[in-house]
Amino acid sequence: MSLAAEAFVSQLAAAEPWPENATLYQPLKEDQILLSDHASSLAVQAYLRMCGLPVQVLCRVNSEFMSPSGKIPFIHVGNQVVSELGPIVQFTKAKGHSLSDGLDDVQRAEMKAYMELVNNMLLTAELYIQWCDDATAAEISRPRYSSPYSWPLSKILAYQKQWEVRRKMNAIGWGGKTLQQVYEDVSQCCQALSQRLGMQPYFFNKQPTELDALVFGHLFTILTTRLTSSELAERVKSYSNLLSFCRRIEQTYFEDKSS
Amino acid sequence: MGTVHARSLDPLPMQGPELGIQADDIEAPEVEQEPKQEVLENKNVVVQRVHIDGLGRTKEDLLTYEIAEVFRANNLIDVMRKSHEARQKLLRLGIFRKVEVNIDTSRGEDALPNGLDVTFEVTELRRMTGSYNTMVGNNEGSMVLGLRLPNVFGRAEKLTFQFSYGTKETSYGLSFFKPQPGHFERNVSFNMYKVTGQFPWSSLRETDRGVSAELSFPMWKTNQTLKWEGVWRELGCLGQNASFAIRNESGHSLKSSLSHAMVVDTRNSSILPRKGGLLKIHQELAGYTGGDARFLKEDFEIQLNKTLYWDSVLSASLWGGLLLPFGDAPTCIADRFYLGGPTSIRGFSMYSMGPQSDGDYLGGEAYWAGGLHLYTPLPFRPGRGGFGDLFRTHFFLNAGNLCNLHYGEGPQAHLKKLAECIRWSYGLGIVLRLGNIARLELNYCIPMGVQSGDRICDGIQFGAGIRFL
């Protein structure tokens, strides 16, 4: 968001406390949602639970088109609609809830850097595997994406989304990569995260931050989503501290909900 | 006997606005009766040959139907009348620029003493005509390219293509029209289109891509149309301030529907008629031929006109409609009815009546609207016989209602709902007629019965359009 828009949202947000009826919108869980969207949605849900803010998850077929930026998830709080983790963190900060207040400037910069790493590596790899790998696209991504619509609209929308993602991959230089190279990139990213985490419970020792929520969202989804091949999950599993990290967050924040 | 020429009349406007005296107001030309020609009226003649000169790509078998009647004439006046009718029929095919009729005595070896030859001299339209316009409006500029191919395969088929490329939106349409040879009123047409629309009263943006096939035929006094349409609709918010109810409607849907329309039109003109009536009934069933949208939609339009003393006309009209969804899914905003504005209930802002959320109007599932008008010539009749005849003053009374229905309560509850909280308005204004297609109005309106949430436009209101209540 631009600086002016951020300031405007902060002004508006600061005025009211967090309401009881805040809702989070994502595509249908059973039939429609894809790996990358589920990861992003889970990251936001984890973040809000860590802040102690109640939110109800609603599944809508057209949530991708309802979102103001076109990306999942988005939250509807009072009169405002905010999408994606970054703006949502800003929005909650304006309302007085923040997880990263205890960090100093160096740590905050480090946190931002790692969040960029996850977004540029893990999220892009997920998109690549879903849409640029022909087997996965044909067996999983296209059927799931088009499941709520009738023929021929289902075919048109699925191919349109696939072309859009492939164009984006070409634009950022991932178009020429092979699947093995993408798996290697994922491994490297996990190694960097694993090294940073070490033996600590959270990335910044005692308290979880938005980085923890983001990493949890992506890794947990990768571990629990069935794809055409389980190699992605295997690569993540090879880092045991990341596994225990995911299990810890799940038990602490998600135990009351049956996932 | 000399040559009798039936000169061609002023070229009839085929389409497009054209100011001037309209053909509907002219009676068929009377033939002058000279004393010498009284003899001719009683003299039997036989039409031996009918030629059509000037054909290029038009196939002859198409035209034999149109000129067949001329052979049946048996006196000179009859020949002239039937030739004039045949000329009208040839012109309405839309493939000739000009048709002239030439009636002469028969020449040649097998010529009878009372035989006549009728020749139609036609000029075909060019194979392809194009037009190019630029349009500027509402923060948007666009260029519009139009191509028309009349008489593509020789039997009055017409292919039109229109393409509009704008700074914000692009739209196009391709249409193929084929009449049945010999029965021009029975025709079939195929369309393919993409149109985009922006509706600021609902903060909604809609893009429709669709194909349709339409069959049209007359039956007794009515004109029936059967149509199948498949449309991919994409809805989005117009601006960041759209209400959440509109945001909820964003996304894609597919509508595949069958519709039927019946029109009975006995008016002498579609704009500012002086007499006659109109009945139009339209129903649409969506969902049984595929697609996501499932509903039954009915709407009707009735209009009656009567000329009173001193050149004034009293006109009454009634519109109504109902949208019934099937299954549990709610109706889509793109299918609902809207009411209000200078073309329906005057005195209210455009489509700004009925159910709304945060200032965005959502439309309704049932509506009715009625209007009573008195049209009079301008006071003091300036410019009489010329430009001034295009203007009329009118006094009007409009009323209507638009609401959603909660099904399961029965028809009594629905009727009661529509009869509560009626909005109505009255006033007077000036109407300008644009050719045979459109009209402009400038009115002074007083809206009444305004419900909370409606947006009104009291005082001076300007309207332009094709279909007015």
XYZ file of C-alpha atoms in Angstrom:
728
model
C 0.000 0.000 0.000
C 1.205 3.534 -0.621
C 2.236 5.670 2.331
C -0.822 7.856 2.038
C -3.146 4.864 1.915
C -1.392 3.305 4.909
C -1.777 6.481 6.916
C -5.445 6.689 5.968
C -6.131 3.093 6.953
C -4.310 3.580 10.243
C -6.396 6.613 11.073
C -9.612 4.790 10.356
C -8.517 1.605 12.065
C -7.348 3.277 15.229
C -10.765 4.678 15.864
C -12.556 1.421 16.745
C -11.638 -1.636 18.797
C -11.558 -5.119 17.281
C -15.178 -6.258 16.889
C -16.593 -9.658 17.728
C -17.823 -10.370 14.229
C -14.574 -10.073 12.282
C -14.486 -12.558 9.429
C -11.780 -14.036 7.236
C -12.649 -15.160 3.715
C -10.980 -17.943 1.778
C -12.010 -20.376 -0.984
C -13.853 -23.589 -0.171
C -11.701 -25.782 2.007
C -12.642 -29.230 0.811
C -12.846 -28.809 -2.932
C -11.443 -25.549 -4.143
C -8.560 -24.086 -2.189
C -5.033 -24.621 -3.488
C -1.735 -25.040 -1.651
C -0.466 -21.475 -1.955
C -3.790 -19.905 -0.932
C -4.180 -22.269 1.993
C -0.662 -21.423 3.189
C -1.358 -17.688 3.081
C -4.707 -18.105 4.803
C -3.267 -20.295 7.551
C -0.478 -17.756 8.140
C -3.039 -14.992 8.727
C -5.150 -17.216 10.954
C -2.077 -18.150 13.021
C -1.098 -14.498 13.335
C -4.539 -13.440 14.553
C -4.644 -16.296 17.058
C -1.215 -15.308 18.327
C -2.512 -11.755 18.846
C -5.550 -13.138 20.621
C -7.980 -11.584 18.126
C -11.083 -13.646 17.392
C -11.941 -14.165 13.749
C -14.461 -16.399 12.022
C -13.369 -18.217 8.877
C -15.923 -18.162 6.054
C -15.462 -20.080 2.847
C -16.738 -18.464 -0.336
C -16.415 -19.594 -3.912
C -15.641 -16.087 -5.192
C -13.332 -14.947 -2.373
C -10.444 -14.387 -4.783
C -12.579 -11.884 -6.721
C -14.052 -10.314 -3.617
C -10.611 -9.419 -2.319
C -9.591 -5.821 -3.012
C -6.127 -6.867 -4.189
C -7.170 -10.159 -5.800
C -5.230 -12.241 -3.263
C -6.369 -14.604 -0.547
C -7.075 -14.209 2.326
C -8.827 -11.020 3.268
C -10.525 -9.961 6.459
C -13.703 -7.975 6.889
C -13.488 -5.990 10.105
C -16.219 -3.470 10.841
C -16.481 -1.475 7.630
C -13.046 -2.278 6.314
C -11.655 -4.915 4.057
C -7.925 -5.700 4.210
C -6.133 -8.436 2.310
C -2.767 -10.217 2.636
C -0.580 -10.644 5.709
C 1.508 -7.475 5.341
C -1.413 -5.010 5.292
C -3.256 -7.032 7.956
C -0.233 -6.700 10.284
C -0.279 -2.940 9.707
C -4.002 -2.833 10.313
C -3.811 -4.676 13.652
C -0.858 -2.516 14.694
C -3.007 0.567 14.182
C -5.587 -0.980 16.494
C -2.904 -1.471 19.137
C -2.131 -5.188 18.738
C 1.370 -6.077 17.681
C 3.704 -9.017 18.108
C 6.945 -7.342 17.117
C 6.990 -4.415 19.546
C 9.617 -6.058 21.701
C 12.132 -6.270 18.887
C 14.885 -3.747 18.343
C 15.653 -2.277 14.951
C 18.230 -4.871 13.950
C 15.915 -7.727 14.786
C 13.033 -6.058 12.999
C 15.128 -5.690 9.857
C 16.144 -9.335 10.150
C 12.506 -10.359 10.529
C 11.532 -8.430 7.434
C 14.377 -10.032 5.507
C 13.294 -13.535 6.445
C 9.684 -12.765 5.594
C 10.828 -11.602 2.172
C 12.771 -14.839 1.822
C 9.698 -16.925 2.567
C 7.555 -14.893 0.176
C 10.058 -14.940 -2.637
C 11.145 -18.548 -2.272
C 8.497 -20.675 -0.618
C 5.434 -18.945 -2.004
C 6.863 -18.744 -5.504
C 7.907 -22.400 -5.354
C 4.393 -23.365 -4.313
C 2.930 -21.418 -7.232
C 5.445 -22.975 -9.599
C 4.688 -26.507 -8.502
C 0.947 -25.934 -8.703
C 0.722 -24.301 -12.100
C 3.963 -24.796 -14.047
C 4.356 -28.510 -13.410
C 2.095 -30.144 -15.970
C 1.258 -33.217 -13.911
C 0.213 -31.268 -10.846
C -1.651 -28.675 -12.878
C -3.667 -31.262 -14.741
C -4.409 -33.559 -11.825
C -4.869 -31.191 -8.945
C -4.735 -27.467 -9.597
C -7.027 -27.069 -12.606
C -9.755 -29.445 -11.394
C -9.796 -27.893 -7.937
C -9.720 -24.293 -9.150
C -12.583 -24.836 -11.551
C -14.724 -27.104 -9.366
C -17.427 -24.554 -8.419
C -18.156 -23.517 -11.998
C -20.021 -25.247 -14.773
C -18.621 -26.131 -18.158
C -17.295 -24.319 -20.231
C -16.618 -21.563 -17.736
C -14.617 -23.983 -15.571
C -12.167 -24.700 -18.367
C -11.834 -21.041 -19.318
C -11.115 -19.843 -15.774
C -8.658 -22.646 -15.007
C -6.592 -22.022 -18.137
C -6.767 -18.278 -17.660
C -5.313 -18.626 -14.152
C -2.635 -21.003 -15.399
C -1.518 -18.611 -18.149
C -1.461 -15.750 -15.695
C 0.758 -17.607 -13.224
C 3.071 -18.871 -15.956
C 3.449 -15.354 -17.330
C 4.363 -14.135 -13.878
C 6.893 -16.931 -13.454
C 8.526 -15.990 -16.744
C 8.631 -12.357 -15.691
C 10.526 -13.115 -12.475
C 12.869 -15.533 -14.162
C 11.513 -18.814 -12.861
C 10.141 -19.831 -16.238
C 13.302 -21.670 -17.194
C 13.703 -23.616 -13.968
C 13.101 -27.322 -13.726
C 11.186 -29.010 -10.950
C 14.382 -30.320 -9.374
C 15.852 -26.843 -9.256
C 12.714 -25.608 -7.515
C 12.965 -28.392 -4.941
C 16.605 -27.404 -4.376
C 15.544 -23.799 -3.789
C 12.967 -24.959 -1.249
C 15.617 -27.008 0.538
C 17.952 -24.035 0.702
C 15.217 -21.818 2.070
C 14.333 -24.402 4.720
C 18.002 -24.707 5.634
C 18.282 -20.953 6.171
C 15.140 -20.979 8.332
C 16.318 -24.016 10.265
C 19.670 -22.403 10.997
C 18.024 -19.207 12.189
C 15.573 -21.120 14.383
C 18.186 -23.368 15.948
C 16.940 -24.820 19.221
C 14.762 -21.851 20.155
C 10.988 -22.221 20.485
C 10.320 -19.268 18.145
C 12.441 -17.284 15.712
C 12.988 -14.460 18.184
C 13.336 -16.672 21.235
C 10.521 -16.268 23.650
C 7.654 -14.646 21.803
C 6.114 -15.506 18.424
C 6.111 -12.827 15.769
C 4.537 -12.500 12.361
C 7.524 -14.344 10.920
C 6.587 -17.393 12.971
C 3.017 -17.190 11.733
C 4.153 -16.942 8.115
C 6.618 -19.817 8.325
C 4.106 -21.975 10.153
C 1.437 -21.281 7.536
C 3.635 -22.379 4.662
C 5.408 -25.336 6.246
C 2.339 -26.811 7.885
C 0.409 -26.634 4.626
C 3.238 -28.237 2.697
C 3.439 -31.056 5.215
C -0.278 -31.760 5.262
C -1.279 -31.292 1.615
C -1.301 -34.212 -0.732
C 0.341 -33.483 -4.079
C 1.221 -35.723 -6.997
C 4.593 -36.443 -5.447
C 5.592 -36.196 -1.831
C 9.047 -34.868 -2.543
C 8.260 -31.351 -1.367
C 7.036 -32.619 1.984
C 10.070 -34.873 2.296
C 12.439 -31.980 1.798
C 10.795 -30.059 4.616
C 10.665 -33.096 6.874
C 14.431 -33.481 6.694
C 14.752 -30.491 9.058
C 13.564 -31.838 12.396
C 13.586 -28.526 14.241
C 11.159 -27.101 11.698
C 8.881 -30.105 12.216
C 8.809 -29.658 15.964
C 8.283 -25.901 15.455
C 5.150 -26.595 13.410
C 3.854 -29.130 15.898
C 4.436 -26.716 18.778
C 2.495 -23.884 17.156
C -0.294 -26.216 16.161
C -0.641 -27.500 19.691
C -0.440 -24.091 21.297
C -2.753 -22.125 19.043
C -4.872 -24.536 17.070
C -5.653 -27.302 19.502
C -9.175 -26.121 20.279
C -10.113 -26.201 16.581
C -10.351 -29.594 14.905
C -8.345 -29.231 11.679
C -50.038 4.572 -75.117
C -47.015 6.333 -73.767
C -44.685 5.304 -71.073
C -45.959 5.610 -67.534
C -43.255 6.237 -65.000
C -43.919 5.656 -61.362
C -41.207 7.845 -59.973
C -39.423 6.702 -56.877
C -40.513 8.466 -53.721
C -38.107 10.173 -51.336
C -35.659 7.558 -50.114
C -37.048 6.001 -46.968
C -34.666 6.118 -44.002
C -33.438 2.605 -43.350
C -31.856 3.342 -40.034
C -30.213 6.086 -38.126
C -31.746 9.256 -36.816
C -32.953 11.658 -39.401
C -34.781 14.797 -38.571
C -37.678 15.608 -40.776
C -41.182 14.503 -41.488
C -41.405 10.808 -40.857
C -42.781 8.292 -43.288
C -45.308 7.086 -40.753
C -47.039 10.393 -40.962
C -47.434 10.262 -44.725
C -50.360 8.442 -46.247
C -49.745 6.300 -49.336
C -49.654 8.566 -52.405
C -52.981 9.045 -54.101
C -52.953 8.644 -57.845
C -54.324 11.657 -59.617
C -57.376 10.847 -61.581
C -57.456 12.730 -64.869
C -60.599 12.436 -66.889
C -58.777 10.624 -69.703
C -57.438 8.032 -67.330
C -60.866 7.013 -66.166
C -60.992 4.989 -69.314
C -57.794 3.228 -68.310
C -59.183 2.212 -64.974
C -61.769 -0.002 -66.543
C -59.503 -1.376 -69.188
C -58.192 -4.836 -68.503
C -54.472 -5.213 -68.696
C -52.218 -8.198 -68.376
C -48.777 -7.946 -66.890
C -46.682 -10.004 -69.183
C -43.187 -9.469 -67.913
C -41.586 -8.155 -64.766
C -37.871 -7.412 -65.016
C -35.419 -6.520 -62.362
C -32.448 -4.665 -63.766
C -29.214 -3.948 -61.964
C -28.748 -7.164 -60.008
C -25.186 -8.057 -59.162
C -24.763 -10.537 -56.373
C -28.406 -10.791 -55.336
C -29.927 -14.142 -56.212
C -33.065 -13.938 -58.311
C -35.057 -16.558 -56.453
C -35.133 -14.302 -53.413
C -36.860 -11.549 -55.339
C -39.500 -13.568 -57.149
C -41.524 -13.726 -53.930
C -41.486 -9.983 -53.509
C -42.656 -9.189 -57.035
C -45.095 -12.075 -57.488
C -48.114 -9.956 -56.622
C -47.563 -7.624 -59.557
C -48.549 -10.357 -62.002
C -51.976 -10.563 -60.458
C -52.953 -6.976 -61.243
C -55.669 -6.661 -63.831
C -56.154 -2.957 -64.403
C -53.727 -0.079 -64.692
C -54.406 1.479 -61.298
C -53.977 -1.928 -59.728
C -50.671 -2.401 -61.519
C -49.406 0.889 -60.190
C -50.504 0.130 -56.669
C -49.039 -3.368 -56.647
C -45.813 -2.092 -58.164
C -45.546 0.452 -55.388
C -46.089 -2.280 -52.801
C -43.510 -4.493 -54.458
C -41.084 -1.587 -54.365
C -41.663 -1.196 -50.628
C -41.018 -4.906 -50.164
C -37.788 -4.752 -52.102
C -36.590 -1.786 -50.079
C -37.323 -3.399 -46.735
C -34.956 -6.253 -47.564
C -32.207 -3.755 -46.848
C -30.078 -4.716 -49.819
C -30.884 -1.981 -52.321
C -29.994 1.654 -52.123
C -32.607 2.737 -54.644
C -35.485 1.104 -56.470
C -37.270 2.734 -59.413
C -40.309 1.344 -61.156
C -40.940 1.609 -64.866
C -44.271 0.522 -66.396
C -44.439 0.291 -70.164
C -46.479 -1.401 -72.846
C -45.269 -4.764 -74.000
C -43.049 -4.897 -77.021
C -41.877 -7.834 -78.955
C -43.410 -10.680 -80.872
C -45.668 -12.149 -78.240
C -46.903 -8.783 -77.011
C -50.598 -8.620 -76.314
C -52.484 -5.410 -77.147
C -53.202 -4.823 -73.468
C -49.952 -6.242 -72.157
C -47.654 -4.383 -69.812
C -44.004 -4.759 -68.892
C -42.951 -3.708 -65.445
C -39.270 -3.068 -64.819
C -37.682 -2.488 -61.452
C -34.384 -0.669 -61.748
C -32.398 -1.356 -58.601
C -29.082 -0.162 -57.280
C -27.500 -2.606 -54.879
C -25.754 -1.438 -51.749
C -21.997 -1.662 -51.747
C -20.539 -4.970 -50.658
C -18.974 -3.562 -47.522
C -19.506 -0.287 -45.738
C -17.453 0.851 -42.819
C -17.603 3.615 -40.279
C -15.139 4.987 -37.817
C -16.003 7.210 -34.871
C -14.236 8.446 -31.819
C -16.241 8.913 -28.664
C -15.395 10.797 -25.529
C -17.357 10.593 -22.307
C -17.079 9.984 -18.562
C -13.280 10.149 -18.313
C -12.939 7.703 -21.114
C -12.153 7.985 -24.783
C -12.713 5.267 -27.312
C -12.599 4.595 -30.992
C -15.434 2.699 -32.579
C -15.030 0.800 -35.802
C -18.086 -0.537 -37.585
C -18.274 -2.829 -40.591
C -21.400 -3.869 -42.352
C -21.735 -6.388 -45.140
C -25.273 -6.323 -46.507
C -26.408 -9.162 -48.702
C -23.360 -11.341 -48.052
C -24.397 -14.469 -49.918
C -27.018 -12.956 -52.197
C -30.174 -13.697 -50.215
C -30.387 -10.626 -47.975
C -28.119 -12.019 -45.263
C -26.444 -9.290 -43.281
C -23.192 -9.419 -41.344
C -22.306 -6.581 -38.986
C -19.246 -6.157 -36.866
C -18.587 -3.443 -34.335
C -15.450 -2.966 -32.336
C -14.855 -0.365 -29.678
C -11.408 0.178 -28.241
C -11.281 2.522 -25.290
C -8.912 3.750 -22.638
C -10.759 1.743 -20.030
C -12.745 -0.972 -21.716
C -12.877 -2.850 -24.986
C -15.993 -4.323 -26.464
C -17.081 -5.919 -29.701
C -20.029 -7.529 -31.374
C -20.496 -9.719 -34.417
C -23.942 -10.405 -35.791
C -25.274 -12.494 -38.668
C -28.855 -12.074 -39.834
C -30.671 -14.312 -42.319
C -34.281 -13.882 -43.388
C -36.285 -16.639 -44.970
C -36.614 -15.996 -48.724
C -40.135 -14.899 -49.409
C -40.995 -14.287 -45.766
C -38.771 -11.500 -44.579
C -40.457 -11.344 -41.188
C -39.271 -14.862 -40.425
C -35.608 -14.588 -39.715
C -32.817 -16.023 -37.672
C -29.812 -14.237 -36.287
C -26.629 -15.236 -34.485
C -24.675 -12.888 -32.279
C -21.383 -12.981 -30.490
C -20.431 -10.126 -28.221
C -18.432 -8.738 -25.403
C -19.821 -5.695 -23.651
C -18.691 -3.927 -20.556
C -20.758 -1.641 -18.422
C -20.127 0.574 -15.447
C -23.000 1.242 -13.089
C -22.109 3.960 -10.618
C -25.484 3.736 -8.843
C -24.499 0.252 -7.680
C -20.712 0.741 -7.674
C -20.650 -2.229 -9.983
C -18.703 -3.100 -13.078
C -19.957 -5.844 -15.371
C -18.329 -7.573 -18.331
C -20.473 -9.885 -20.418
C -19.127 -12.221 -23.069
C -21.803 -14.164 -24.819
C -23.280 -15.870 -27.834
C -26.919 -15.964 -28.776
C -29.173 -17.413 -31.419
C -32.547 -15.865 -32.121
C -35.495 -16.963 -34.229
C -38.202 -14.465 -35.052
C -41.493 -15.052 -36.811
C -44.941 -13.508 -37.054
C -48.008 -15.395 -35.899
C -51.467 -13.879 -36.515
C -51.094 -10.291 -35.345
C -48.149 -10.932 -33.065
C -44.423 -11.137 -33.546
C -42.764 -13.984 -31.657
C -39.109 -14.359 -30.833
C -37.353 -17.409 -29.437
C -33.817 -16.995 -28.216
C -31.067 -19.007 -26.616
C -28.307 -17.078 -24.957
C -25.115 -18.159 -23.219
C -23.298 -15.436 -21.291
C -20.168 -15.439 -19.159
C -20.639 -12.622 -16.681
C -17.891 -11.089 -14.666
C -18.833 -8.678 -11.893
C -16.507 -6.426 -9.989
C -16.494 -3.447 -7.696
C -16.269 0.014 -9.134
C -13.907 1.810 -6.798
C -12.681 0.982 -3.328
C -15.741 2.363 -1.589
C -18.210 -0.232 -2.811
C -20.353 -1.685 -0.058
C -19.749 -5.225 1.125
C -23.016 -6.403 -0.390
C -21.653 -5.510 -3.823
C -18.259 -7.005 -3.023
C -20.080 -10.206 -2.205
C -21.447 -10.347 -5.748
C -18.039 -10.073 -7.431
C -16.815 -12.982 -9.449
C -17.735 -15.054 -12.462
C -20.943 -16.789 -13.397
C -22.354 -18.479 -16.458
C -25.904 -18.002 -17.615
C -27.474 -20.181 -20.260
C -31.077 -19.254 -20.883
C -33.989 -19.788 -23.204
C -36.317 -16.883 -23.687
C -39.492 -16.125 -25.508
C -40.976 -12.752 -26.353
C -44.287 -11.826 -27.875
C -44.945 -8.357 -29.258
C -48.191 -6.909 -30.547
C -47.626 -3.396 -31.832
C -50.468 -1.493 -33.463
C -49.022 1.964 -32.891
C -48.352 4.224 -35.805
C -44.855 5.044 -34.535
C -42.648 3.820 -31.739
C -41.672 7.335 -30.621
C -44.550 9.644 -29.677
C -47.316 7.493 -31.153
C -50.668 9.076 -31.826
C -52.792 5.975 -31.745
C -52.624 2.280 -31.177
C -51.227 0.110 -28.465
C -48.288 -2.060 -27.562
C -48.196 -5.310 -25.659
C -44.893 -6.968 -24.999
C -44.518 -10.102 -22.866
C -41.115 -11.612 -22.244
C -40.068 -14.644 -20.254
C -36.693 -16.160 -19.640
C -35.797 -19.510 -18.150
C -32.179 -19.952 -17.110
C -30.406 -22.998 -15.804
C -31.944 -25.885 -17.691
C -29.464 -25.723 -20.537
C -26.361 -25.502 -18.365
C -24.787 -22.638 -16.509
C -24.780 -21.473 -12.907
C -27.717 -19.088 -12.881
C -31.102 -20.704 -12.356
C -34.221 -18.575 -12.465
C -37.470 -17.779 -14.199
C -37.947 -14.162 -15.186
C -41.149 -12.616 -16.483
C -41.775 -9.079 -17.590
C -44.395 -7.233 -19.541
C -45.003 -3.837 -21.056
C -48.345 -2.335 -22.061
C -48.952 1.015 -23.713
C -52.151 2.589 -25.017
C -52.474 5.849 -26.935
C -55.461 7.900 -27.956
C -55.670 11.186 -29.798
C -57.873 13.774 -28.144
C -59.075 17.179 -29.334
C -56.699 19.856 -30.527
C -53.896 17.540 -31.574
C -53.168 16.247 -28.086
C -52.535 12.605 -27.226
C -53.301 10.717 -24.034
C -50.958 7.848 -23.323
C -51.021 5.281 -20.549
C -48.368 2.664 -19.902
C -47.739 -0.103 -17.422
C -44.617 -2.162 -16.836
C -44.041 -5.043 -14.462
C -41.716 -7.926 -13.820
C -40.904 -10.819 -11.531
C -37.740 -12.839 -10.935
C -38.084 -16.268 -9.331
C -34.901 -18.125 -8.451
C -34.810 -21.913 -8.355
C -33.001 -23.707 -5.599
C -31.318 -22.152 -2.611
C -28.928 -19.795 -4.318
C -29.897 -16.122 -4.100
C -30.466 -14.098 -7.260
C -27.535 -12.404 -8.919
C -27.448 -8.626 -9.078
C -27.019 -8.798 -12.854
C -30.462 -10.422 -13.237
C -32.487 -8.176 -10.972
C -34.706 -5.285 -11.993
C -33.912 -1.626 -11.457
C -36.282 1.307 -11.330
C -36.072 5.058 -11.277
C -34.610 7.729 -13.477
C -35.588 9.922 -16.393
C -36.651 6.922 -18.465
C -38.884 5.285 -15.882
C -40.083 7.016 -12.690
C -39.101 10.597 -13.337
C -38.002 12.642 -10.361
C -35.764 9.921 -8.988
C -32.099 9.433 -9.818
C -31.067 6.807 -12.328
C -31.902 3.336 -10.988
C -31.762 4.685 -7.451
C -34.838 3.171 -5.900
C -35.540 0.191 -3.754
C -33.236 -2.107 -1.749
C -29.841 -0.601 -1.128
C -26.792 -1.063 1.070
C -24.531 1.867 2.002
C -25.703 3.876 -0.976
C -25.288 1.092 -3.527
C -28.554 -0.001 -5.102
C -29.022 -3.736 -5.305
C -32.072 -4.014 -7.549
C -35.196 -5.965 -6.782
C -36.913 -9.160 -7.709
C -40.329 -7.700 -8.469
C -41.484 -4.352 -9.720
C -44.302 -2.492 -11.311
C -44.412 0.980 -12.814
C -47.168 2.974 -14.449
C -47.298 6.250 -16.332
C -50.012 8.570 -17.588
C -49.058 11.229 -20.115
C -50.785 14.012 -21.944
C -48.840 15.216 -24.972
C -49.741 18.526 -26.519
C -48.120 20.629 -29.196
C -45.912 23.464 -27.991
C -47.866 26.485 -26.789
C -48.291 29.070 -29.584
C -47.053 26.385 -32.013
C -43.743 27.904 -33.086
C -42.124 26.548 -36.208
C -45.270 24.774 -37.235
C -44.940 22.389 -40.142
C -41.188 22.126 -39.748
C -38.828 21.920 -36.852
C -41.471 22.800 -34.283
C -43.377 19.592 -35.002
C -40.606 17.552 -33.452
C -41.274 19.040 -30.021
C -44.194 18.241 -27.756
C -45.019 19.351 -24.260
C -46.112 16.669 -21.881
C -47.738 16.448 -18.497
C -47.025 13.233 -16.691
C -47.851 11.156 -13.666
C -45.563 8.207 -12.854
C -45.850 5.654 -10.064
C -44.135 2.400 -9.214
C -42.505 0.141 -6.693
C -39.542 -2.205 -6.534
C -38.874 -4.743 -3.838
C -37.500 -8.143 -3.012
C -39.820 -11.021 -2.348
C -39.515 -13.523 0.407
C -40.830 -16.703 -1.050
C -42.980 -19.151 0.765
C -45.394 -16.502 1.883
C -47.793 -16.886 -1.008
C -48.974 -14.480 -3.682
C -51.178 -12.425 -1.330
C -48.191 -11.364 0.709
C -46.254 -10.489 -2.449
C -49.023 -8.286 -3.814
C -49.367 -6.574 -0.470
C -45.647 -5.887 -0.424
C -45.758 -4.282 -3.841
C -48.713 -2.112 -2.875
C -47.023 -0.689 0.207
C -44.784 2.367 0.025
C -45.546 3.326 -3.560
C -43.259 5.940 -5.040
C -44.830 8.390 -7.448
C -44.132 11.682 -9.164
C -45.755 14.234 -11.419
C -44.676 17.173 -13.508
C -44.384 18.607 -16.981
C -41.738 18.964 -19.635
C -40.726 19.151 -23.273
C -40.074 16.141 -25.460
C -37.939 16.206 -28.608
C -38.244 13.406 -31.095
C -35.024 12.135 -32.728
C -35.891 10.360 -35.918
C -37.709 7.135 -35.363
C -35.552 5.787 -32.622
C -34.929 8.045 -29.674
C -36.282 10.941 -27.732
C -34.953 13.629 -25.461
C -36.870 15.026 -22.514
C -36.422 18.000 -20.259
C -38.820 17.815 -17.322
C -39.689 19.566 -14.137
C -40.485 16.776 -11.666
C -41.969 16.622 -8.207
C -41.281 13.252 -6.584
C -43.599 11.990 -3.846
C -43.828 8.918 -1.707
C -40.040 8.851 -1.364
C -38.830 6.049 0.908
C -35.673 6.231 2.974
C -32.731 5.208 0.871
C -34.102 6.483 -2.443
C -32.187 9.185 -4.217
C -34.338 11.850 -5.816
C -33.737 14.390 -8.523
C -36.478 16.935 -7.997
C -36.638 19.982 -10.170
C -35.213 19.901 -13.672
C -34.277 16.481 -14.995
C -32.915 15.642 -18.430
C -33.361 12.272 -20.071
C -32.384 10.665 -23.335
C -33.233 7.178 -24.444
C -35.228 4.752 -26.479
C -37.683 3.273 -24.028
C -39.614 5.561 -21.714
C -42.334 4.838 -19.228
